[in-house]
Amino acid sequence: MTKPKVAFYWNASCGGCEEAVIDLAEDILKVVEAVDIVFWPVAMDFKKKDIKAMKDGEIAVSFINGAIRTEEQEEMVKLLRRKSGLVIAFGSCSHLGGIPGLANFWDRDTIFERVYKEIPSVINPDGVLPQTKTQIGDKQLTLPEFWDTVKTLDQVIDVDYYIPGCAPPPDIIMDGITAILEGKLPEKGAVLAPDKSLCDTCPRSEKKPDKISMKEIKRPHEIILDPEKCFLEQGIICLGPATRSGCGERCINANMPCRGCFGPTKEVIDHGAKGLSAIVSILGIEEEEKLSDEDVQKLIDQIKDPAGLFYMYSLPSSLLRRKIMRKGE
Amino acid sequence: MKAKVDFEPKIVVFCCKWCSYTAADLAGTSRMEMLPNFTIIRTMCSGRIDPEFILNAFVKGADGVLITGCHPGDCHYVNGNYKARRRIILLQSVLKQFGFENGRLRYEWISAAEGKKFVDSVNEFIGNIKKLGPLCDVSKYLSEKKTNNVKSSITQ
Ligand code: SF4
Ligand code: SF4
Ligand code: FES
């Protein structure tokens, strides 16, 4: 029997998702035994032309990590979509936009200005910026177009399933791969992780008081963090209440609050809005009826960079998707 | 810009069933005149208004969103209106980071007897949004096509 063909591809990502596949350790051998890897730029020497030469739908599954920010990425994922039976968005960037998606608080002009002109370590007296076409003698060099807006994979192509996480943990990856190989998949569009909130499975939630009221908001570097108490009880914002479980409480176990890389549970449309709503409800504001709007504003202003915090991993997948840019900003 | 003078904004007003919705009704039965640029969405309490609803209103084309609820101490569910105030204040900061001008999202306490206050608040809000002009069409980004090398297509 021929083995099912599998492809791995990367877009706007950090390489951590590739690392996560390698981190399967011995399990990777089981995967390699069961499938035939036909494309994996980080590890194997197959080219775009090899994919192009395949029949439509010939690849059983493509695992695609990274957000979509350039013309080349868009072209490649469209090609892979055509050639694949199933497309799995792999990791937070592909699923939600992830950290590269925070670039949606800027656009290409402001990013290029910063990166190629303003950064102190850059020397660029002629203000040269990347061009899609550059003529050198009789040769023309080309670069892919850089979009203003970072997109999630499903904003560019049809996605069958999602494997969440920055990066996805080994057990979630193996469970996903096993489900695919055995054909035991849930309905299309599902995130292959439990549909519970992280607080439900967090070891700190047992001792959590019934009612939490955060009187002061602190950032993790400002206090000595108690390794057992719920972060919210300590005045540290944790996105556990709004985030999907399944990561193995990695950050919590490293004594750091959750920042939401698994994205929201199924019914939630906008992860950031859910998070801010949950956090603001438990602020310990006393005698609120006596407070003016300004007083409440002052308390809420303790939350620094709220958009960056609540949308840390999900900006491109949020309802607003990006910042509105105005000239001269 | 001339367009702004003729601009007729789309406004969503969220009303609490127990207070401002009744106030709106009172304004109607008392035949008070007001600007027509708004649609009311009734909720059981201003505390029911999820920030997702507000963002959705903007994404679907609202130029401004006004939240109205019971006066302090009057909420039927004790503190729904305070929760709403907190969410709106935080959401206002978030919207600023998303490039929204101040004033596109506001809230106002209006009791069931305050038909006149309902009219004045809505009129004033519509006036302010007219001055701000249309909110950049968020859906435009979604259909973003190829950009060229010189100018960003989404800069207003
Ligand atoms: S808020 Fe964070 S620390 Fe507290 S129970 Fe939830 S996930 Fe655990
Ligand atoms: S605790 Fe939160 S941010 Fe950390 S790995 Fe889990 S889901 Fe991701
Ligand atoms: S019942 Fe009116 S705001 Fe809660």
XYZ file of C-alpha atoms and ligand atoms in Angstrom:
505
model
C 0.000 0.000 0.000
C 1.331 3.453 -0.800
C 1.751 5.705 2.166
C -0.240 8.955 2.373
C 1.744 11.973 1.218
C 2.291 14.776 3.687
C 3.675 18.313 3.298
C 4.904 20.835 5.867
C 5.161 24.501 4.980
C 6.069 27.748 6.763
C 5.032 31.359 6.292
C 5.406 34.361 8.621
C 6.614 32.407 11.640
C 9.629 32.050 13.908
C 10.640 28.459 13.167
C 9.279 27.260 16.505
C 6.576 25.221 14.792
C 9.233 23.324 12.821
C 11.014 22.770 16.106
C 7.769 21.444 17.572
C 7.619 18.735 14.897
C 11.198 17.721 15.687
C 10.274 17.763 19.393
C 8.002 14.796 18.748
C 11.249 12.879 19.420
C 10.746 9.114 18.933
C 7.178 9.714 17.837
C 8.471 11.400 14.710
C 9.714 7.992 13.605
C 6.184 6.623 13.866
C 5.009 9.494 11.711
C 7.751 8.969 9.143
C 6.899 5.271 9.037
C 3.240 5.936 8.394
C 3.553 8.723 5.825
C 5.628 9.879 2.919
C 6.891 13.448 3.424
C 6.914 15.114 0.018
C 7.659 18.706 0.946
C 9.322 20.270 4.000
C 11.545 23.265 3.175
C 13.222 23.386 6.586
C 14.433 19.789 6.422
C 14.221 18.358 2.912
C 15.268 19.383 -0.563
C 12.044 19.440 -2.533
C 11.126 22.464 -4.596
C 8.005 24.299 -5.622
C 8.223 22.675 -9.066
C 7.932 19.233 -7.430
C 4.638 20.280 -5.863
C 3.470 21.865 -9.104
C 4.108 18.600 -10.911
C 1.746 16.712 -8.615
C -1.884 15.980 -9.349
C -4.539 18.066 -7.597
C -5.395 16.487 -4.255
C -2.416 14.145 -4.428
C -1.039 15.272 -1.048
C -3.162 13.772 1.718
C -2.430 16.461 4.317
C -0.541 19.758 4.375
C 0.468 21.182 7.731
C 0.935 24.908 7.235
C 2.410 27.138 9.923
C 2.877 30.915 9.976
C 0.697 33.870 9.135
C 0.336 35.215 5.600
C 2.081 38.505 4.958
C 3.716 38.288 1.491
C 2.697 37.543 -2.050
C 4.936 34.472 -2.116
C 3.300 32.978 0.965
C -0.128 33.538 -0.533
C 0.918 31.869 -3.793
C 2.452 28.875 -2.006
C -0.505 28.183 0.263
C -2.902 28.448 -2.656
C -0.798 25.924 -4.528
C -0.700 23.597 -1.515
C -4.437 23.961 -1.046
C -5.005 22.779 -4.610
C -2.711 19.817 -4.233
C -3.973 18.698 -0.793
C -6.916 16.741 0.504
C -6.699 18.298 3.957
C -5.080 21.546 5.049
C -4.226 21.933 8.721
C -3.418 25.380 10.105
C -0.549 24.546 12.414
C 0.299 26.829 15.351
C -0.939 30.200 16.572
C 0.328 32.323 13.652
C -1.486 30.282 11.067
C -4.548 29.814 13.298
C -4.924 33.373 14.705
C -2.161 35.544 13.248
C 0.102 35.089 16.262
C 2.989 37.370 17.198
C 3.737 38.385 13.552
C 0.102 39.506 13.450
C 0.874 42.305 15.914
C 2.319 44.058 12.850
C -1.305 44.928 12.060
C -0.880 47.859 14.454
C 1.272 49.299 11.633
C 1.338 48.983 7.832
C 4.033 48.405 5.275
C 5.135 52.046 5.028
C 5.539 52.480 8.783
C 7.245 49.080 9.142
C 9.699 49.752 6.305
C 10.398 53.253 7.637
C 11.268 51.824 11.033
C 13.162 48.744 9.954
C 15.155 50.185 7.047
C 15.643 53.787 8.180
C 15.093 54.534 11.860
C 16.597 51.575 13.718
C 19.841 52.823 15.326
C 21.890 49.928 13.990
C 20.867 50.580 10.386
C 23.024 52.706 8.076
C 21.024 53.553 4.974
C 21.871 57.143 3.859
C 20.091 56.744 0.524
C 16.931 55.473 2.217
C 16.801 52.353 0.060
C 13.687 50.274 0.618
C 12.923 46.776 -0.677
C 11.415 46.865 -4.170
C 9.501 44.148 -5.937
C 11.640 44.736 -9.038
C 15.189 46.055 -9.251
C 17.056 46.447 -12.508
C 20.785 45.742 -12.339
C 22.378 46.040 -15.761
C 20.440 43.689 -17.970
C 19.288 41.591 -15.026
C 16.129 42.104 -13.034
C 15.917 41.039 -9.387
C 12.517 40.399 -7.881
C 11.115 40.167 -4.374
C 7.615 39.130 -3.339
C 5.150 41.893 -2.466
C 4.867 42.698 1.234
C 1.207 43.239 2.233
C 0.008 45.948 4.597
C -2.019 43.464 6.591
C -1.023 40.135 8.098
C -3.679 37.462 7.607
C -4.532 34.162 9.201
C -4.316 31.127 6.942
C -8.098 30.771 6.743
C -8.421 34.340 5.484
C -6.470 33.251 2.407
C -7.409 29.623 1.752
C -9.962 27.131 3.000
C -8.692 25.378 6.158
C -9.955 22.005 7.331
C -8.597 21.818 10.890
C -6.511 23.805 13.340
C -3.714 22.638 15.627
C -3.319 25.490 18.123
C -0.441 26.761 20.209
C 2.765 28.776 20.102
C 4.180 26.293 19.413
C 1.768 23.323 19.484
C 2.787 20.883 22.231
C 3.821 17.316 21.228
C 0.735 15.529 22.630
C -1.647 17.862 20.785
C 0.316 17.322 17.540
C 0.382 13.529 17.945
C -3.320 13.386 18.829
C -4.041 15.458 15.735
C -1.876 13.341 13.436
C -3.307 10.120 14.855
C -6.858 11.351 14.367
C -6.031 12.194 10.741
C -4.280 8.885 10.014
C -7.115 6.901 11.569
C -9.745 9.060 9.912
C -11.333 9.887 13.283
C -11.765 13.568 12.676
C -14.398 15.874 14.174
C -16.495 18.154 11.972
C -14.629 20.361 9.545
C -13.283 23.611 10.955
C -12.635 22.205 14.440
C -9.659 23.138 16.571
C -7.986 19.855 17.517
C -7.792 20.564 21.270
C -10.235 20.406 24.204
C -13.089 22.913 24.176
C -12.605 23.985 27.796
C -11.079 27.092 29.267
C -7.554 26.966 30.631
C -8.842 27.870 34.106
C -10.838 24.608 34.038
C -7.660 22.569 33.891
C -5.226 24.914 35.635
C -3.671 23.456 38.810
C -4.015 26.862 40.474
C -7.766 27.008 40.087
C -8.457 24.552 42.935
C -7.343 26.962 45.601
C -8.758 29.947 43.806
C -11.271 31.884 45.941
C -14.856 31.944 44.630
C -14.748 35.630 44.081
C -11.601 37.291 42.870
C -11.247 41.010 43.055
C -8.126 42.591 41.630
C -7.477 45.787 43.521
C -4.252 46.639 41.818
C -2.924 45.466 38.499
C 0.711 44.501 38.346
C 2.949 43.256 35.579
C 4.907 40.038 36.088
C 8.267 41.757 36.491
C 7.004 44.074 39.199
C 6.384 41.537 41.961
C 7.743 38.241 43.244
C 5.247 35.766 41.823
C 3.726 33.185 44.147
C 4.125 29.795 42.426
C 0.779 28.443 43.652
C -1.757 31.228 43.789
C -3.930 32.064 40.793
C -2.319 34.975 38.956
C -5.491 37.009 39.065
C -5.473 36.786 42.855
C -1.995 38.299 42.740
C -3.112 41.196 40.569
C -1.484 39.790 37.443
C -3.577 39.621 34.292
C -3.871 36.018 33.095
C -5.881 35.197 29.978
C -6.760 31.725 31.275
C -10.468 32.534 31.671
C -10.760 33.382 27.946
C -8.300 30.856 26.486
C -8.686 27.274 25.294
C -7.084 24.579 27.384
C -4.774 21.854 26.034
C -1.298 23.354 26.282
C -0.496 21.492 29.495
C -0.530 24.832 31.377
C 2.982 25.456 30.113
C 3.272 29.103 31.087
C 1.491 28.613 34.402
C 3.912 25.823 35.322
C 6.798 28.135 34.467
C 5.185 30.657 36.827
C 4.063 32.986 34.066
C 0.490 34.041 33.280
C -1.280 32.841 30.123
C -1.113 35.184 27.133
C -3.636 33.297 25.049
C -1.678 31.406 22.384
C -4.289 28.612 22.157
C -6.915 31.145 21.165
C -10.474 31.201 22.464
C -12.944 28.373 22.955
C -15.395 27.480 20.193
C -18.215 29.945 20.730
C -16.016 33.034 21.015
C -15.554 35.239 17.960
C -13.141 37.829 19.312
C -10.579 36.509 21.779
C -9.379 39.941 22.888
C -12.874 41.255 23.558
C -13.635 38.169 25.658
C -10.417 38.560 27.600
C -10.886 42.212 28.368
C -14.462 41.645 29.364
C -13.467 38.869 31.781
C -10.632 40.854 33.347
C -12.473 44.116 33.731
C -15.353 42.350 35.517
C -13.116 41.206 38.356
C -11.388 44.501 39.024
C -11.810 45.192 42.713
C -13.393 48.609 42.457
C -15.076 49.588 45.727
C -18.100 51.850 46.159
C -18.336 52.153 42.430
C -21.539 54.192 42.646
C -19.512 57.038 44.118
C -16.844 56.968 41.445
C -16.814 59.344 38.533
C -15.939 58.179 35.024
C -12.498 59.703 35.513
C -11.919 57.682 38.700
C -12.847 54.447 36.909
C -10.673 55.478 33.974
C -7.689 55.910 36.312
C -8.124 52.405 37.721
C -8.512 50.897 34.275
C -5.501 52.817 32.981
C -3.393 50.539 35.165
C -3.737 48.033 32.315
C -0.836 48.963 30.075
C -1.130 48.525 26.293
C -4.529 46.796 26.520
C -4.881 46.117 22.784
C -1.417 44.542 22.642
C -2.128 42.488 25.737
C -5.589 41.153 24.957
C -4.854 40.579 21.263
C -1.291 39.366 21.724
C -1.840 36.246 19.599
C -5.098 37.007 17.846
C -5.031 40.447 16.228
C -5.497 39.344 12.568
C -8.326 36.986 13.582
C -10.095 39.660 15.641
C -13.217 41.442 14.421
C -11.311 44.626 13.608
C -8.251 42.763 12.263
C -5.950 45.773 12.155
C -5.393 49.395 13.063
C -6.843 52.135 10.894
C -3.845 54.127 9.651
C -3.984 57.869 9.125
C -1.471 59.992 7.303
C 1.290 61.428 9.406
C 1.052 58.871 12.214
C -13.881 67.852 2.656
C -17.318 68.512 1.223
C -18.485 64.959 1.690
C -18.512 65.379 5.463
C -21.228 68.053 5.340
C -23.633 65.698 3.561
C -22.550 62.727 5.571
C -25.398 60.843 7.245
C -23.849 58.596 9.865
C -25.116 55.190 10.874
C -25.454 54.922 14.635
C -26.271 51.937 16.820
C -27.839 52.747 20.186
C -27.953 49.928 22.719
C -30.833 50.429 25.154
C -31.595 48.720 28.435
C -35.146 47.379 28.544
C -35.790 48.833 32.003
C -34.702 52.405 31.466
C -33.452 53.956 28.244
C -35.639 51.801 26.000
C -38.689 53.029 27.884
C -37.270 56.557 27.646
C -37.017 56.147 23.867
C -40.617 54.951 23.836
C -41.652 57.939 25.902
C -39.877 60.273 23.494
C -41.855 58.672 20.684
C -45.264 58.797 22.337
C -44.591 62.397 23.374
C -43.862 63.120 19.715
C -40.478 64.653 20.393
C -38.500 65.291 17.238
C -35.076 63.822 16.785
C -32.494 62.950 14.176
C -33.262 59.652 12.434
C -29.753 58.239 11.939
C -29.911 55.491 14.533
C -31.058 51.955 15.154
C -31.909 50.714 18.623
C -30.847 47.326 19.914
C -32.626 46.420 23.124
C -30.914 44.337 25.789
C -32.099 43.195 29.197
C -29.443 45.317 30.903
C -26.471 47.375 29.788
C -24.387 44.734 31.552
C -25.473 42.258 28.852
C -23.636 44.174 26.152
C -20.627 42.095 25.290
C -17.710 44.069 23.806
C -18.060 41.699 20.841
C -21.473 43.257 20.076
C -19.907 46.702 19.934
C -17.014 45.623 17.706
C -19.459 43.808 15.470
C -21.515 46.976 15.089
C -18.413 48.836 13.878
C -17.389 46.043 11.538
C -20.887 45.917 10.052
C -20.786 49.613 9.232
C -21.717 51.699 12.298
C -19.936 55.050 12.492
C -20.685 55.380 16.191
C -22.065 53.275 19.041
C -23.948 54.713 22.007
C -24.596 52.564 25.056
C -27.354 53.633 27.399
C -28.264 52.159 30.759
C -29.858 52.803 34.134
C -28.499 55.488 36.445
C -26.041 54.443 39.166
C -27.929 52.524 41.846
C -30.915 51.842 39.549
C -29.767 48.775 37.597
C -32.278 45.917 38.006
C -29.401 43.501 38.288
C -27.568 45.584 40.909
C -24.338 46.341 39.080
C -24.770 45.593 35.369
C -24.419 49.255 34.534
C -21.113 49.508 36.418
C -19.793 46.477 34.577
C -20.854 48.113 31.314
C -19.066 51.328 32.248
C -15.827 49.455 32.995
C -15.974 47.536 29.722
C -16.701 50.638 27.695
C -13.906 52.637 29.313
C -11.404 49.860 28.616
C -12.769 49.308 25.127
C -12.388 53.043 24.431
C -8.643 52.747 25.162
C -8.417 49.648 22.986
C -10.241 51.365 20.096
C -7.818 54.268 20.321
C -4.978 51.809 19.751
C -6.904 50.506 16.744
C -6.823 54.031 15.288
C -10.395 55.079 16.150
C -10.938 58.757 16.977
C -12.195 59.563 20.477
C -15.944 59.789 20.677
C -17.084 56.947 18.429
C -18.084 54.916 21.489
C -19.924 56.576 24.380
C -22.277 55.720 27.179
C -24.991 57.602 28.977
C -27.233 56.891 31.954
C -30.898 57.528 31.052
C -33.892 56.643 33.250
C -37.313 55.517 31.990
C -38.714 59.010 32.687
C -36.027 60.870 30.761
C -37.453 60.949 27.237
C -35.970 64.375 26.702
C -32.516 63.254 27.830
C -32.706 60.335 25.406
C -33.470 62.719 22.536
C -30.736 65.165 23.537
C -28.088 62.484 24.074
C -28.766 60.778 20.759
C -28.919 64.073 18.849
C -25.696 65.276 20.396
C -23.977 61.969 19.660
C -25.119 61.998 16.037
C -23.877 65.608 15.726
C -20.459 64.636 17.064
C -20.156 61.682 14.706
C -21.154 63.907 11.788
C -18.219 66.116 12.685
C -15.869 63.131 12.865
C -16.969 61.857 9.471
C -17.355 58.240 8.407
C -15.375 55.528 10.134
C -12.871 54.061 7.710
C -14.556 51.039 6.208
C -13.060 48.174 8.150
C -14.346 45.642 5.626
C -12.205 47.350 2.974
C -9.147 45.712 4.501
C -10.654 42.318 4.077
C -10.739 42.638 0.333
C -7.295 44.233 0.239
C -5.808 43.537 -3.153
C -2.321 43.852 -4.352
C -0.603 46.987 -3.148
C 1.969 48.821 -5.213
C 5.455 49.633 -4.135
C 4.992 53.304 -3.404
C 1.813 53.892 -1.459
C -0.088 51.894 1.061
C -3.582 51.284 -0.089
C -5.106 51.526 3.353
C -3.759 54.857 4.516
C -6.607 57.355 4.685
S -6.547 32.797 35.717
Fe -4.622 31.826 35.078
S -3.634 31.192 37.007
Fe -5.772 31.626 37.489
S -6.808 29.652 37.316
Fe -7.011 30.652 35.305
S -5.279 29.905 34.087
Fe -4.826 29.432 36.267
S -0.537 29.084 29.198
Fe -1.581 30.274 27.594
S 0.057 31.350 26.456
Fe 1.030 29.694 27.688
S 1.140 27.919 26.293
Fe -0.794 27.736 27.422
S -2.359 28.745 26.108
Fe -0.320 29.388 25.388
S -31.085 46.995 34.169
Fe -30.697 48.873 33.119
S -28.552 48.882 33.118
Fe -28.935 47.061 34.262
